[in-house]
Amino acid sequence: MQKDNWMCRAFIFVLTFLLYASFHLSRKPISIVKGELHKHCAPPNEVELSSYKEYAIQIQPVKKLSNESQCGWEPFDKNNYKQLLGALDYSFLCAYAVGMYLSGIIGERLPIRYYLTVGMLASGLFTAMFGLGYFYNIHNLWFYMIAQIANGLVQTTGWPSVVTCIGNWFGKGRRGLIMGIWNSHTSVGNILGSLIAGYWVSTCWGLSFVVPGVIIACLGIVCFLFLIEHVNDLVVYYIHLNVFTFLFCLLPDRENCMVLLNHNMAVNGEGGTRMSAISFIGALRIPGVIEFSLCLLFAKLVSYTFLFWLPLYITNVEHLDAKRAGDLSTLFDVGGIFGGILAGMISDRLEKRASTCGMMLLLAAPALYMFSAISKMGLEATVVMLLISGALVNGPYALITTAVSADLGTHKSLKGNARALSTVTAIIDGTGSVGAALGPLLAGLISPSGWNNVFYMLMMADACALLVSLNKTFSLFPI
């Protein structure tokens, strides 16, 4: 019986990993396609005719549509393209931040499997909708902004649901390491999203959105068929799991089944009575929720600025095309995988989450400065700094959104009420999403004055996150 439970835990670990990786896979294409929506081109009188013809051939897409200029896709082919692209990011992230506060509260009151499935199907629809603008030759800015806003709202169903589910299946033992490994789904999703979007970006950028949209929708169906919300719900699903024997869990003998069923009835009560879901204000009163929410606000500001603007930065600095810049940007996420795992291991060993965040944030600021300086020296230096910066930037972000959220959602002040995890997770990630919305917006406004100023802004945000984490480290309720 114990072996069956662990096999099921492994299955839930892998399933939730894939489900949320698909969310990030569907978010990443916009950053890759930015280099195609606006291309850097010069008029003929500024270059020699022969070199201009060669350049024009290089930037011509395979499929030439009406109203498409040599400088990109209307309306993003104008001089204010950075502000317009920033508006797309802000539309998505603002909707995501607002929706996240509501999502956690709703998620506590609905079955996670149904809630997550609907969110994934809707996200697939709106992700593909952005790409359909290419095939239907749409050049209205509001069409793309509405697609981003709608997608931002429905994607808020993902994070509270998967964190609650994984928190229900895994206890506090080695939670930092387990969730550090599990949280690499964000980086894996970003990498896959970059590679998929990059494959079509120069030939048919609409498919860069349609294909990820189809993928997340298909995984939404998988979620509906196979996701088990809580270990205590295992008995209910044994018949279904027996039909699909490849899911590792086999139907136990009648005696063990009755023992587990009686245990579940004892836990949940004969009448199905459960402790009421926590209120929004009640979740804010949990020690550490406000502090870590603010810390994540600044940490996520830095991370999402890289997520949405790194490929375009590499295009400008290294003078690479959109596909190569997108492929190179995946190294930041590779570094993020190692950073998340390292943060989890250190926090488990020290048993202090805030101190671990503080250490990595302290190192992240000089790493960002070095990245801005060294990235102009050549491709090899850029590769090294992408890996280092990714680890230090995403390490604290990963730790707060996973292990810290799970710790606070099961805090001893809740007196055993397990129905707070989704709300706590949504508050922390929702506040972090405010920073995620501000970062790309500020990058779009600041970058015309020089990329160095963008990095100064990121270093200031990192310093603010460090100050908040230090305040939590020396508070009366260290975690």
CSV table of C-alpha atoms in Angstrom, one decimal:
chain,number,residue,atom,x,y,z
A,1,MET,CA,0.0,0.0,0.0
A,2,GLN,CA,2.8,2.4,0.9
A,3,LYS,CA,4.5,1.6,-2.4
A,4,ASP,CA,1.3,2.3,-4.3
A,5,ASN,CA,1.1,5.7,-2.6
A,6,TRP,CA,4.6,6.6,-3.5
A,7,MET,CA,4.1,5.6,-7.1
A,8,CYS,CA,1.0,7.8,-7.2
A,9,ARG,CA,3.0,10.6,-5.7
A,10,ALA,CA,5.5,10.2,-8.5
A,11,PHE,CA,2.8,10.3,-11.1
A,12,ILE,CA,1.2,13.5,-9.6
A,13,PHE,CA,4.7,15.1,-9.4
A,14,VAL,CA,5.2,14.4,-13.2
A,15,LEU,CA,1.7,15.3,-14.2
A,16,THR,CA,1.6,18.7,-12.4
A,17,PHE,CA,5.1,19.3,-13.7
A,18,LEU,CA,3.9,18.9,-17.3
A,19,LEU,CA,0.6,20.8,-16.7
A,20,TYR,CA,2.3,23.9,-15.5
A,21,ALA,CA,5.2,23.7,-17.9
A,22,SER,CA,2.5,24.0,-20.7
A,23,PHE,CA,1.4,27.3,-19.1
A,24,HIS,CA,4.9,28.8,-19.5
A,25,LEU,CA,5.3,27.2,-22.9
A,26,SER,CA,2.3,29.2,-24.0
A,27,ARG,CA,3.5,32.5,-22.5
A,28,LYS,CA,7.0,32.4,-24.0
A,29,PRO,CA,6.2,32.9,-27.8
A,30,ILE,CA,5.5,36.6,-27.4
A,31,SER,CA,9.1,37.3,-26.4
A,32,ILE,CA,10.4,35.3,-29.3
A,33,VAL,CA,8.1,36.9,-31.9
A,34,LYS,CA,8.9,40.5,-30.9
A,35,GLY,CA,12.0,40.4,-33.1
A,36,GLU,CA,9.8,39.5,-36.0
A,37,LEU,CA,7.0,41.9,-35.3
A,38,HIS,CA,9.5,44.7,-35.5
A,39,LYS,CA,12.6,44.3,-37.6
A,40,HIS,CA,15.6,46.7,-37.7
A,41,CYS,CA,15.9,47.9,-41.2
A,42,ALA,CA,17.5,50.9,-42.9
A,43,PRO,CA,16.4,52.9,-46.0
A,44,PRO,CA,18.3,52.5,-49.2
A,45,ASN,CA,20.0,55.8,-49.0
A,46,GLU,CA,21.8,54.9,-45.8
A,47,VAL,CA,23.5,51.8,-47.1
A,48,GLU,CA,25.1,50.7,-50.3
A,49,LEU,CA,22.5,49.4,-52.8
A,50,SER,CA,24.1,45.9,-53.0
A,51,SER,CA,24.3,45.4,-49.3
A,52,TYR,CA,20.7,46.7,-48.9
A,53,LYS,CA,19.4,44.2,-51.4
A,54,GLU,CA,21.1,41.4,-49.5
A,55,TYR,CA,19.7,42.7,-46.2
A,56,ALA,CA,16.2,43.0,-47.7
A,57,ILE,CA,16.3,39.4,-48.8
A,58,GLN,CA,17.3,38.2,-45.4
A,59,ILE,CA,14.4,40.0,-43.6
A,60,GLN,CA,11.8,39.0,-46.2
A,61,PRO,CA,9.4,36.4,-44.7
A,62,VAL,CA,8.5,33.3,-46.8
A,63,LYS,CA,4.9,34.4,-46.8
A,64,LYS,CA,4.5,38.1,-47.7
A,65,LEU,CA,1.1,39.4,-46.6
A,66,SER,CA,-0.5,42.7,-47.4
A,67,ASN,CA,0.2,45.6,-45.1
A,68,GLU,CA,3.4,43.9,-43.9
A,69,SER,CA,6.3,46.3,-44.1
A,70,GLN,CA,10.0,45.5,-44.4
A,71,CYS,CA,10.3,46.7,-40.8
A,72,GLY,CA,7.9,44.1,-39.3
A,73,TRP,CA,4.2,43.6,-38.8
A,74,GLU,CA,1.9,46.6,-38.7
A,75,PRO,CA,1.2,48.2,-36.2
A,76,PHE,CA,4.5,47.2,-34.6
A,77,ASP,CA,6.6,48.5,-37.5
A,78,LYS,CA,6.6,52.1,-36.2
A,79,ASN,CA,9.2,53.9,-34.2
A,80,ASN,CA,7.3,53.5,-31.0
A,81,TYR,CA,7.4,49.7,-31.3
A,82,LYS,CA,9.0,49.2,-27.9
A,83,GLN,CA,6.1,51.0,-26.2
A,84,LEU,CA,3.5,49.0,-28.2
A,85,LEU,CA,5.3,45.7,-27.4
A,86,GLY,CA,5.5,46.7,-23.8
A,87,ALA,CA,1.7,47.4,-23.8
A,88,LEU,CA,1.2,43.8,-24.9
A,89,ASP,CA,3.2,42.5,-22.0
A,90,TYR,CA,1.5,44.9,-19.6
A,91,SER,CA,-1.9,43.8,-20.8
A,92,PHE,CA,-1.2,40.2,-20.1
A,93,LEU,CA,0.6,40.7,-16.8
A,94,CYS,CA,-1.9,43.3,-15.4
A,95,ALA,CA,-4.8,40.9,-16.1
A,96,TYR,CA,-2.8,38.1,-14.6
A,97,ALA,CA,-2.0,40.1,-11.4
A,98,VAL,CA,-5.7,41.2,-10.9
A,99,GLY,CA,-7.1,37.7,-11.7
A,100,MET,CA,-4.6,35.9,-9.4
A,101,TYR,CA,-6.1,37.4,-6.3
A,102,LEU,CA,-9.6,36.1,-7.3
A,103,SER,CA,-8.3,32.8,-8.6
A,104,GLY,CA,-7.0,31.6,-5.3
A,105,ILE,CA,-10.3,32.3,-3.5
A,106,ILE,CA,-12.3,30.6,-6.2
A,107,GLY,CA,-9.9,27.7,-6.4
A,108,GLU,CA,-10.4,26.9,-2.7
A,109,ARG,CA,-14.1,26.5,-3.3
A,110,LEU,CA,-14.1,24.4,-6.6
A,111,PRO,CA,-12.7,21.0,-7.5
A,112,ILE,CA,-9.1,21.7,-8.7
A,113,ARG,CA,-9.4,19.2,-11.6
A,114,TYR,CA,-12.4,21.0,-13.1
A,115,TYR,CA,-11.0,24.4,-12.4
A,116,LEU,CA,-7.6,23.7,-13.9
A,117,THR,CA,-9.0,21.9,-16.9
A,118,VAL,CA,-11.3,24.9,-17.9
A,119,GLY,CA,-8.4,27.3,-17.4
A,120,MET,CA,-6.1,25.3,-19.7
A,121,LEU,CA,-8.6,24.9,-22.4
A,122,ALA,CA,-9.4,28.6,-22.4
A,123,SER,CA,-5.7,29.4,-22.3
A,124,GLY,CA,-5.1,27.3,-25.4
A,125,LEU,CA,-7.9,29.2,-27.2
A,126,PHE,CA,-6.6,32.7,-26.4
A,127,THR,CA,-2.9,31.7,-27.1
A,128,ALA,CA,-3.9,30.4,-30.5
A,129,MET,CA,-6.1,33.5,-31.0
A,130,PHE,CA,-3.0,35.8,-31.0
A,131,GLY,CA,-1.4,33.6,-33.7
A,132,LEU,CA,-4.6,33.7,-35.8
A,133,GLY,CA,-3.9,37.4,-36.3
A,134,TYR,CA,-1.2,36.4,-38.7
A,135,PHE,CA,-3.3,34.0,-40.8
A,136,TYR,CA,-6.3,36.5,-41.0
A,137,ASN,CA,-4.0,39.4,-41.7
A,138,ILE,CA,-5.1,41.4,-38.6
A,139,HIS,CA,-3.3,44.7,-37.9
A,140,ASN,CA,-5.4,46.1,-35.1
A,141,LEU,CA,-3.5,46.6,-31.8
A,142,TRP,CA,-6.6,46.1,-29.8
A,143,PHE,CA,-7.1,42.6,-31.2
A,144,TYR,CA,-3.7,41.5,-29.8
A,145,MET,CA,-4.2,43.3,-26.5
A,146,ILE,CA,-7.6,41.7,-26.0
A,147,ALA,CA,-6.1,38.3,-26.7
A,148,GLN,CA,-3.3,39.0,-24.1
A,149,ILE,CA,-5.8,40.3,-21.5
A,150,ALA,CA,-8.1,37.3,-21.8
A,151,ASN,CA,-5.1,34.9,-21.7
A,152,GLY,CA,-3.7,36.6,-18.6
A,153,LEU,CA,-7.0,36.1,-16.8
A,154,VAL,CA,-7.5,32.4,-17.6
A,155,GLN,CA,-3.9,31.6,-16.9
A,156,THR,CA,-4.4,32.5,-13.2
A,157,THR,CA,-6.1,29.2,-12.8
A,158,GLY,CA,-2.8,27.4,-13.1
A,159,TRP,CA,-0.5,28.3,-10.3
A,160,PRO,CA,-2.8,28.1,-7.2
A,161,SER,CA,-4.2,24.8,-8.5
A,162,VAL,CA,-0.9,23.0,-9.1
A,163,VAL,CA,0.8,24.3,-5.9
A,164,THR,CA,-2.2,23.2,-3.9
A,165,CYS,CA,-2.2,19.8,-5.5
A,166,ILE,CA,1.5,19.2,-5.0
A,167,GLY,CA,1.3,20.5,-1.4
A,168,ASN,CA,-1.5,18.1,-0.7
A,169,TRP,CA,0.6,15.2,-1.8
A,170,PHE,CA,3.9,16.0,-0.3
A,171,GLY,CA,4.6,16.9,3.3
A,172,LYS,CA,7.2,19.3,4.8
A,173,GLY,CA,10.1,16.7,4.7
A,174,ARG,CA,12.6,17.9,2.1
A,175,ARG,CA,10.0,20.2,0.7
A,176,GLY,CA,12.6,22.7,-0.5
A,177,LEU,CA,14.5,20.1,-2.6
A,178,ILE,CA,11.3,18.4,-3.9
A,179,MET,CA,9.7,21.7,-4.9
A,180,GLY,CA,13.0,23.1,-6.2
A,181,ILE,CA,13.2,20.2,-8.7
A,182,TRP,CA,9.4,20.4,-9.4
A,183,ASN,CA,9.6,24.2,-10.0
A,184,SER,CA,12.0,23.7,-12.9
A,185,HIS,CA,8.8,23.3,-14.9
A,186,THR,CA,8.8,27.0,-15.4
A,187,SER,CA,12.2,27.0,-17.0
A,188,VAL,CA,11.4,23.8,-19.0
A,189,GLY,CA,8.2,25.4,-20.2
A,190,ASN,CA,10.1,28.6,-21.2
A,191,ILE,CA,12.8,26.6,-23.0
A,192,LEU,CA,10.3,24.5,-24.9
A,193,GLY,CA,8.2,27.6,-25.7
A,194,SER,CA,11.3,29.3,-27.1
A,195,LEU,CA,12.3,26.4,-29.2
A,196,ILE,CA,8.8,25.8,-30.6
A,197,ALA,CA,8.2,29.5,-31.3
A,198,GLY,CA,11.6,29.9,-32.7
A,199,TYR,CA,11.1,27.1,-35.2
A,200,TRP,CA,8.3,29.1,-37.0
A,201,VAL,CA,9.1,32.7,-36.1
A,202,SER,CA,10.9,33.6,-39.3
A,203,THR,CA,8.6,31.7,-41.7
A,204,CYS,CA,5.1,31.7,-40.2
A,205,TRP,CA,5.0,33.4,-36.7
A,206,GLY,CA,1.3,32.6,-36.3
A,207,LEU,CA,2.2,29.0,-35.7
A,208,SER,CA,4.5,30.1,-32.9
A,209,PHE,CA,1.3,30.8,-31.0
A,210,VAL,CA,-1.1,28.2,-32.4
A,211,VAL,CA,1.1,25.2,-31.7
A,212,PRO,CA,1.6,26.1,-28.0
A,213,GLY,CA,-2.1,26.8,-27.7
A,214,VAL,CA,-2.9,23.3,-29.0
A,215,ILE,CA,-0.4,21.7,-26.6
A,216,ILE,CA,-1.8,23.4,-23.5
A,217,ALA,CA,-5.4,22.5,-24.5
A,218,CYS,CA,-4.5,18.9,-25.0
A,219,LEU,CA,-2.8,18.7,-21.6
A,220,GLY,CA,-6.0,20.3,-20.2
A,221,ILE,CA,-7.9,17.2,-21.4
A,222,VAL,CA,-5.2,15.0,-19.7
A,223,CYS,CA,-5.7,17.0,-16.5
A,224,PHE,CA,-9.4,16.3,-16.6
A,225,LEU,CA,-8.9,12.6,-17.1
A,226,PHE,CA,-6.1,11.9,-14.6
A,227,LEU,CA,-5.5,14.6,-12.0
A,228,ILE,CA,-6.1,13.5,-8.4
A,229,GLU,CA,-6.4,16.6,-6.1
A,230,HIS,CA,-5.5,15.1,-2.7
A,231,VAL,CA,-3.9,11.9,-1.4
A,232,ASN,CA,-7.2,11.3,0.6
A,233,ASP,CA,-9.1,11.2,-2.7
A,234,LEU,CA,-7.1,8.2,-3.9
A,235,VAL,CA,-9.8,5.6,-3.1
A,236,VAL,CA,-12.3,7.4,-5.3
A,237,TYR,CA,-10.0,7.1,-8.3
A,238,TYR,CA,-8.8,3.6,-7.8
A,239,ILE,CA,-11.3,2.2,-10.2
A,240,HIS,CA,-10.3,4.7,-12.9
A,241,LEU,CA,-6.7,4.1,-12.3
A,242,ASN,CA,-7.2,0.3,-12.6
A,243,VAL,CA,-8.7,0.8,-16.0
A,244,PHE,CA,-5.5,2.8,-17.0
A,245,THR,CA,-3.0,0.4,-15.5
A,246,PHE,CA,0.0,2.3,-17.0
A,247,LEU,CA,-0.6,5.1,-14.4
A,248,PHE,CA,1.3,3.0,-11.8
A,249,CYS,CA,-1.5,2.6,-9.2
A,250,LEU,CA,-3.3,-0.7,-9.1
A,251,LEU,CA,-6.5,-1.6,-7.4
A,252,PRO,CA,-5.7,-2.7,-3.8
A,253,ASP,CA,-7.3,-5.7,-2.2
A,254,ARG,CA,-10.7,-5.2,-0.6
A,255,GLU,CA,-9.3,-5.2,3.0
A,256,ASN,CA,-6.8,-2.4,2.3
A,257,CYS,CA,-9.4,-0.5,0.3
A,258,MET,CA,-11.9,-0.5,3.2
A,259,VAL,CA,-9.2,0.5,5.6
A,260,LEU,CA,-8.2,3.5,3.5
A,261,LEU,CA,-11.9,4.3,2.8
A,262,ASN,CA,-12.6,4.3,6.6
A,263,HIS,CA,-9.6,6.5,7.1
A,264,ASN,CA,-10.8,9.0,4.6
A,265,MET,CA,-14.3,9.1,6.2
A,266,ALA,CA,-12.6,9.8,9.5
A,267,VAL,CA,-10.6,12.6,8.0
A,268,ASN,CA,-13.4,14.3,6.0
A,269,GLY,CA,-16.3,13.3,8.2
A,270,GLU,CA,-19.3,11.0,7.5
A,271,GLY,CA,-21.3,13.9,6.2
A,272,GLY,CA,-18.5,15.3,4.1
A,273,THR,CA,-18.0,18.2,6.4
A,274,ARG,CA,-14.8,20.1,6.0
A,275,MET,CA,-13.2,23.2,7.6
A,276,SER,CA,-14.3,26.3,5.8
A,277,ALA,CA,-11.9,28.0,3.3
A,278,ILE,CA,-9.9,30.8,4.7
A,279,SER,CA,-10.8,34.4,3.9
A,280,PHE,CA,-8.6,36.8,2.0
A,281,ILE,CA,-8.0,38.9,5.2
A,282,GLY,CA,-7.4,35.7,7.2
A,283,ALA,CA,-4.7,34.7,4.8
A,284,LEU,CA,-3.0,38.1,5.0
A,285,ARG,CA,-2.8,37.7,8.8
A,286,ILE,CA,-0.6,34.5,8.5
A,287,PRO,CA,2.9,35.6,9.6
A,288,GLY,CA,5.2,36.0,6.6
A,289,VAL,CA,2.6,36.3,3.8
A,290,ILE,CA,2.9,40.0,3.4
A,291,GLU,CA,6.7,40.1,3.6
A,292,PHE,CA,7.2,37.3,1.1
A,293,SER,CA,4.6,38.8,-1.2
A,294,LEU,CA,6.5,42.0,-1.3
A,295,CYS,CA,9.8,40.2,-1.8
A,296,LEU,CA,8.3,38.3,-4.7
A,297,LEU,CA,7.0,41.5,-6.2
A,298,PHE,CA,10.5,42.8,-6.8
A,299,ALA,CA,12.0,39.4,-7.6
A,300,LYS,CA,9.4,38.6,-10.2
A,301,LEU,CA,9.8,42.1,-11.7
A,302,VAL,CA,13.4,41.1,-12.5
A,303,SER,CA,12.6,37.6,-13.7
A,304,TYR,CA,9.7,38.6,-16.0
A,305,THR,CA,11.7,41.5,-17.5
A,306,PHE,CA,14.1,38.9,-18.7
A,307,LEU,CA,11.3,36.6,-19.8
A,308,PHE,CA,9.7,39.1,-22.1
A,309,TRP,CA,12.7,41.3,-23.2
A,310,LEU,CA,15.8,39.1,-23.2
A,311,PRO,CA,15.5,37.8,-26.8
A,312,LEU,CA,15.0,41.4,-28.1
A,313,TYR,CA,18.0,42.5,-26.0
A,314,ILE,CA,20.2,39.8,-27.4
A,315,THR,CA,19.0,40.7,-31.0
A,316,ASN,CA,20.1,44.3,-30.4
A,317,VAL,CA,23.4,43.6,-28.7
A,318,GLU,CA,24.6,40.4,-30.5
A,319,HIS,CA,22.9,41.4,-33.8
A,320,LEU,CA,21.3,37.9,-34.2
A,321,ASP,CA,18.1,37.1,-35.9
A,322,ALA,CA,14.9,36.3,-33.9
A,323,LYS,CA,15.3,32.5,-34.0
A,324,ARG,CA,19.0,32.5,-32.8
A,325,ALA,CA,18.3,35.1,-30.1
A,326,GLY,CA,15.3,33.0,-28.9
A,327,ASP,CA,17.5,29.9,-28.8
A,328,LEU,CA,20.2,31.7,-26.9
A,329,SER,CA,17.8,33.1,-24.4
A,330,THR,CA,16.9,29.6,-23.2
A,331,LEU,CA,20.2,29.5,-21.3
A,332,PHE,CA,18.8,32.0,-18.8
A,333,ASP,CA,16.1,29.4,-18.0
A,334,VAL,CA,18.7,26.6,-17.9
A,335,GLY,CA,20.4,28.6,-15.2
A,336,GLY,CA,17.1,29.0,-13.5
A,337,ILE,CA,16.6,25.3,-13.2
A,338,PHE,CA,19.8,24.9,-11.3
A,339,GLY,CA,19.1,28.0,-9.3
A,340,GLY,CA,15.7,26.7,-8.1
A,341,ILE,CA,17.1,23.3,-7.1
A,342,LEU,CA,20.1,24.9,-5.3
A,343,ALA,CA,17.8,27.3,-3.4
A,344,GLY,CA,15.7,24.4,-2.3
A,345,MET,CA,18.6,22.3,-1.1
A,346,ILE,CA,20.2,25.2,0.8
A,347,SER,CA,16.9,26.2,2.5
A,348,ASP,CA,16.3,22.6,3.6
A,349,ARG,CA,19.8,22.4,5.1
A,350,LEU,CA,19.6,25.7,6.8
A,351,GLU,CA,15.9,25.4,7.6
A,352,LYS,CA,15.6,29.1,6.8
A,353,ARG,CA,13.8,30.1,3.6
A,354,ALA,CA,14.3,33.9,4.0
A,355,SER,CA,18.0,33.7,4.6
A,356,THR,CA,18.5,31.6,1.5
A,357,CYS,CA,16.6,34.1,-0.6
A,358,GLY,CA,18.7,36.9,0.9
A,359,MET,CA,21.9,35.3,0.0
A,360,MET,CA,21.0,34.7,-3.6
A,361,LEU,CA,19.5,38.2,-4.0
A,362,LEU,CA,22.7,39.7,-2.6
A,363,LEU,CA,24.7,37.9,-5.3
A,364,ALA,CA,22.2,38.7,-8.1
A,365,ALA,CA,22.7,42.5,-8.1
A,366,PRO,CA,26.4,42.4,-9.1
A,367,ALA,CA,25.6,39.5,-11.5
A,368,LEU,CA,23.1,41.7,-13.3
A,369,TYR,CA,25.7,44.5,-13.6
A,370,MET,CA,28.3,42.1,-14.9
A,371,PHE,CA,25.8,40.7,-17.4
A,372,SER,CA,25.1,44.2,-18.8
A,373,ALA,CA,28.8,44.9,-19.2
A,374,ILE,CA,30.1,41.5,-20.3
A,375,SER,CA,27.3,40.7,-22.8
A,376,LYS,CA,28.7,43.3,-25.1
A,377,MET,CA,32.1,41.6,-25.3
A,378,GLY,CA,31.0,38.6,-27.3
A,379,LEU,CA,28.9,35.5,-27.5
A,380,GLU,CA,30.9,33.3,-25.1
A,381,ALA,CA,30.7,35.9,-22.3
A,382,THR,CA,27.0,36.2,-22.9
A,383,VAL,CA,26.5,32.5,-22.5
A,384,VAL,CA,28.3,32.3,-19.2
A,385,MET,CA,26.4,35.3,-17.7
A,386,LEU,CA,23.1,34.0,-18.9
A,387,LEU,CA,23.6,30.9,-16.9
A,388,ILE,CA,24.8,32.7,-13.8
A,389,SER,CA,22.1,35.4,-13.9
A,390,GLY,CA,19.4,32.8,-14.5
A,391,ALA,CA,20.4,30.9,-11.4
A,392,LEU,CA,20.6,33.9,-9.1
A,393,VAL,CA,17.5,35.6,-10.4
A,394,ASN,CA,15.2,32.6,-10.6
A,395,GLY,CA,16.4,30.8,-7.4
A,396,PRO,CA,14.7,33.1,-4.9
A,397,TYR,CA,11.6,33.5,-7.2
A,398,ALA,CA,11.3,29.7,-7.4
A,399,LEU,CA,11.7,29.2,-3.7
A,400,ILE,CA,9.1,31.8,-2.7
A,401,THR,CA,6.4,30.6,-5.1
A,402,THR,CA,6.8,26.9,-4.1
A,403,ALA,CA,8.3,25.8,-0.8
A,404,VAL,CA,7.6,29.1,1.0
A,405,SER,CA,4.0,29.3,-0.3
A,406,ALA,CA,3.4,25.7,0.8
A,407,ASP,CA,4.9,26.4,4.2
A,408,LEU,CA,2.8,29.4,4.8
A,409,GLY,CA,-0.4,27.7,3.5
A,410,THR,CA,0.1,25.0,6.1
A,411,HIS,CA,1.3,27.4,8.9
A,412,LYS,CA,0.8,26.3,12.5
A,413,SER,CA,-1.4,29.4,13.1
A,414,LEU,CA,-4.0,27.8,10.8
A,415,LYS,CA,-4.5,25.0,13.4
A,416,GLY,CA,-4.8,22.3,10.9
A,417,ASN,CA,-7.0,24.1,8.3
A,418,ALA,CA,-5.7,22.7,5.0
A,419,ARG,CA,-8.0,24.9,2.9
A,420,ALA,CA,-5.7,28.0,2.9
A,421,LEU,CA,-3.0,26.9,0.5
A,422,SER,CA,-4.6,28.0,-2.7
A,423,THR,CA,-5.5,31.5,-1.3
A,424,VAL,CA,-2.1,32.0,0.3
A,425,THR,CA,-0.4,30.9,-3.0
A,426,ALA,CA,-2.6,33.3,-5.0
A,427,ILE,CA,-1.9,36.3,-2.7
A,428,ILE,CA,1.9,35.7,-2.9
A,429,ASP,CA,2.0,35.1,-6.6
A,430,GLY,CA,-0.6,37.8,-7.3
A,431,THR,CA,1.5,40.4,-5.6
A,432,GLY,CA,4.5,39.1,-7.4
A,433,SER,CA,2.6,39.4,-10.7
A,434,VAL,CA,2.2,43.1,-10.0
A,435,GLY,CA,6.0,43.3,-10.2
A,436,ALA,CA,5.9,41.0,-13.3
A,437,ALA,CA,3.6,43.5,-14.9
A,438,LEU,CA,5.7,46.6,-14.0
A,439,GLY,CA,9.0,45.1,-15.1
A,440,PRO,CA,8.3,44.6,-18.8
A,441,LEU,CA,6.4,47.9,-18.9
A,442,LEU,CA,9.3,49.8,-17.4
A,443,ALA,CA,11.7,48.1,-19.7
A,444,GLY,CA,9.6,49.2,-22.7
A,445,LEU,CA,9.6,52.8,-21.4
A,446,ILE,CA,13.3,52.9,-20.4
A,447,SER,CA,15.0,50.9,-23.1
A,448,PRO,CA,14.8,53.8,-25.7
A,449,SER,CA,17.2,55.7,-23.5
A,450,GLY,CA,19.7,52.8,-23.4
A,451,TRP,CA,19.7,49.2,-22.2
A,452,ASN,CA,22.1,50.1,-19.4
A,453,ASN,CA,19.3,52.0,-17.7
A,454,VAL,CA,17.1,48.9,-17.9
A,455,PHE,CA,19.7,47.0,-16.0
A,456,TYR,CA,20.0,49.8,-13.4
A,457,MET,CA,16.3,49.5,-12.8
A,458,LEU,CA,16.6,45.7,-12.4
A,459,MET,CA,19.4,46.1,-9.9
A,460,MET,CA,17.3,48.5,-7.8
A,461,ALA,CA,14.4,46.1,-7.8
A,462,ASP,CA,16.8,43.3,-6.7
A,463,ALA,CA,18.0,45.5,-3.9
A,464,CYS,CA,14.4,46.1,-2.7
A,465,ALA,CA,13.7,42.4,-2.7
A,466,LEU,CA,16.9,41.9,-0.6
A,467,LEU,CA,15.8,44.5,1.9
A,468,VAL,CA,12.4,42.8,2.3
A,469,SER,CA,14.0,39.4,2.7
A,470,LEU,CA,16.4,40.7,5.3
A,471,ASN,CA,13.5,42.2,7.3
A,472,LYS,CA,11.9,38.7,7.2
A,473,THR,CA,15.1,37.0,8.2
A,474,PHE,CA,15.4,39.1,11.4
A,475,SER,CA,11.7,39.1,12.2
A,476,LEU,CA,10.0,37.3,15.1
A,477,PHE,CA,8.7,34.7,12.7
A,478,PRO,CA,11.7,33.5,10.5
A,479,ILE,CA,10.9,30.9,8.0
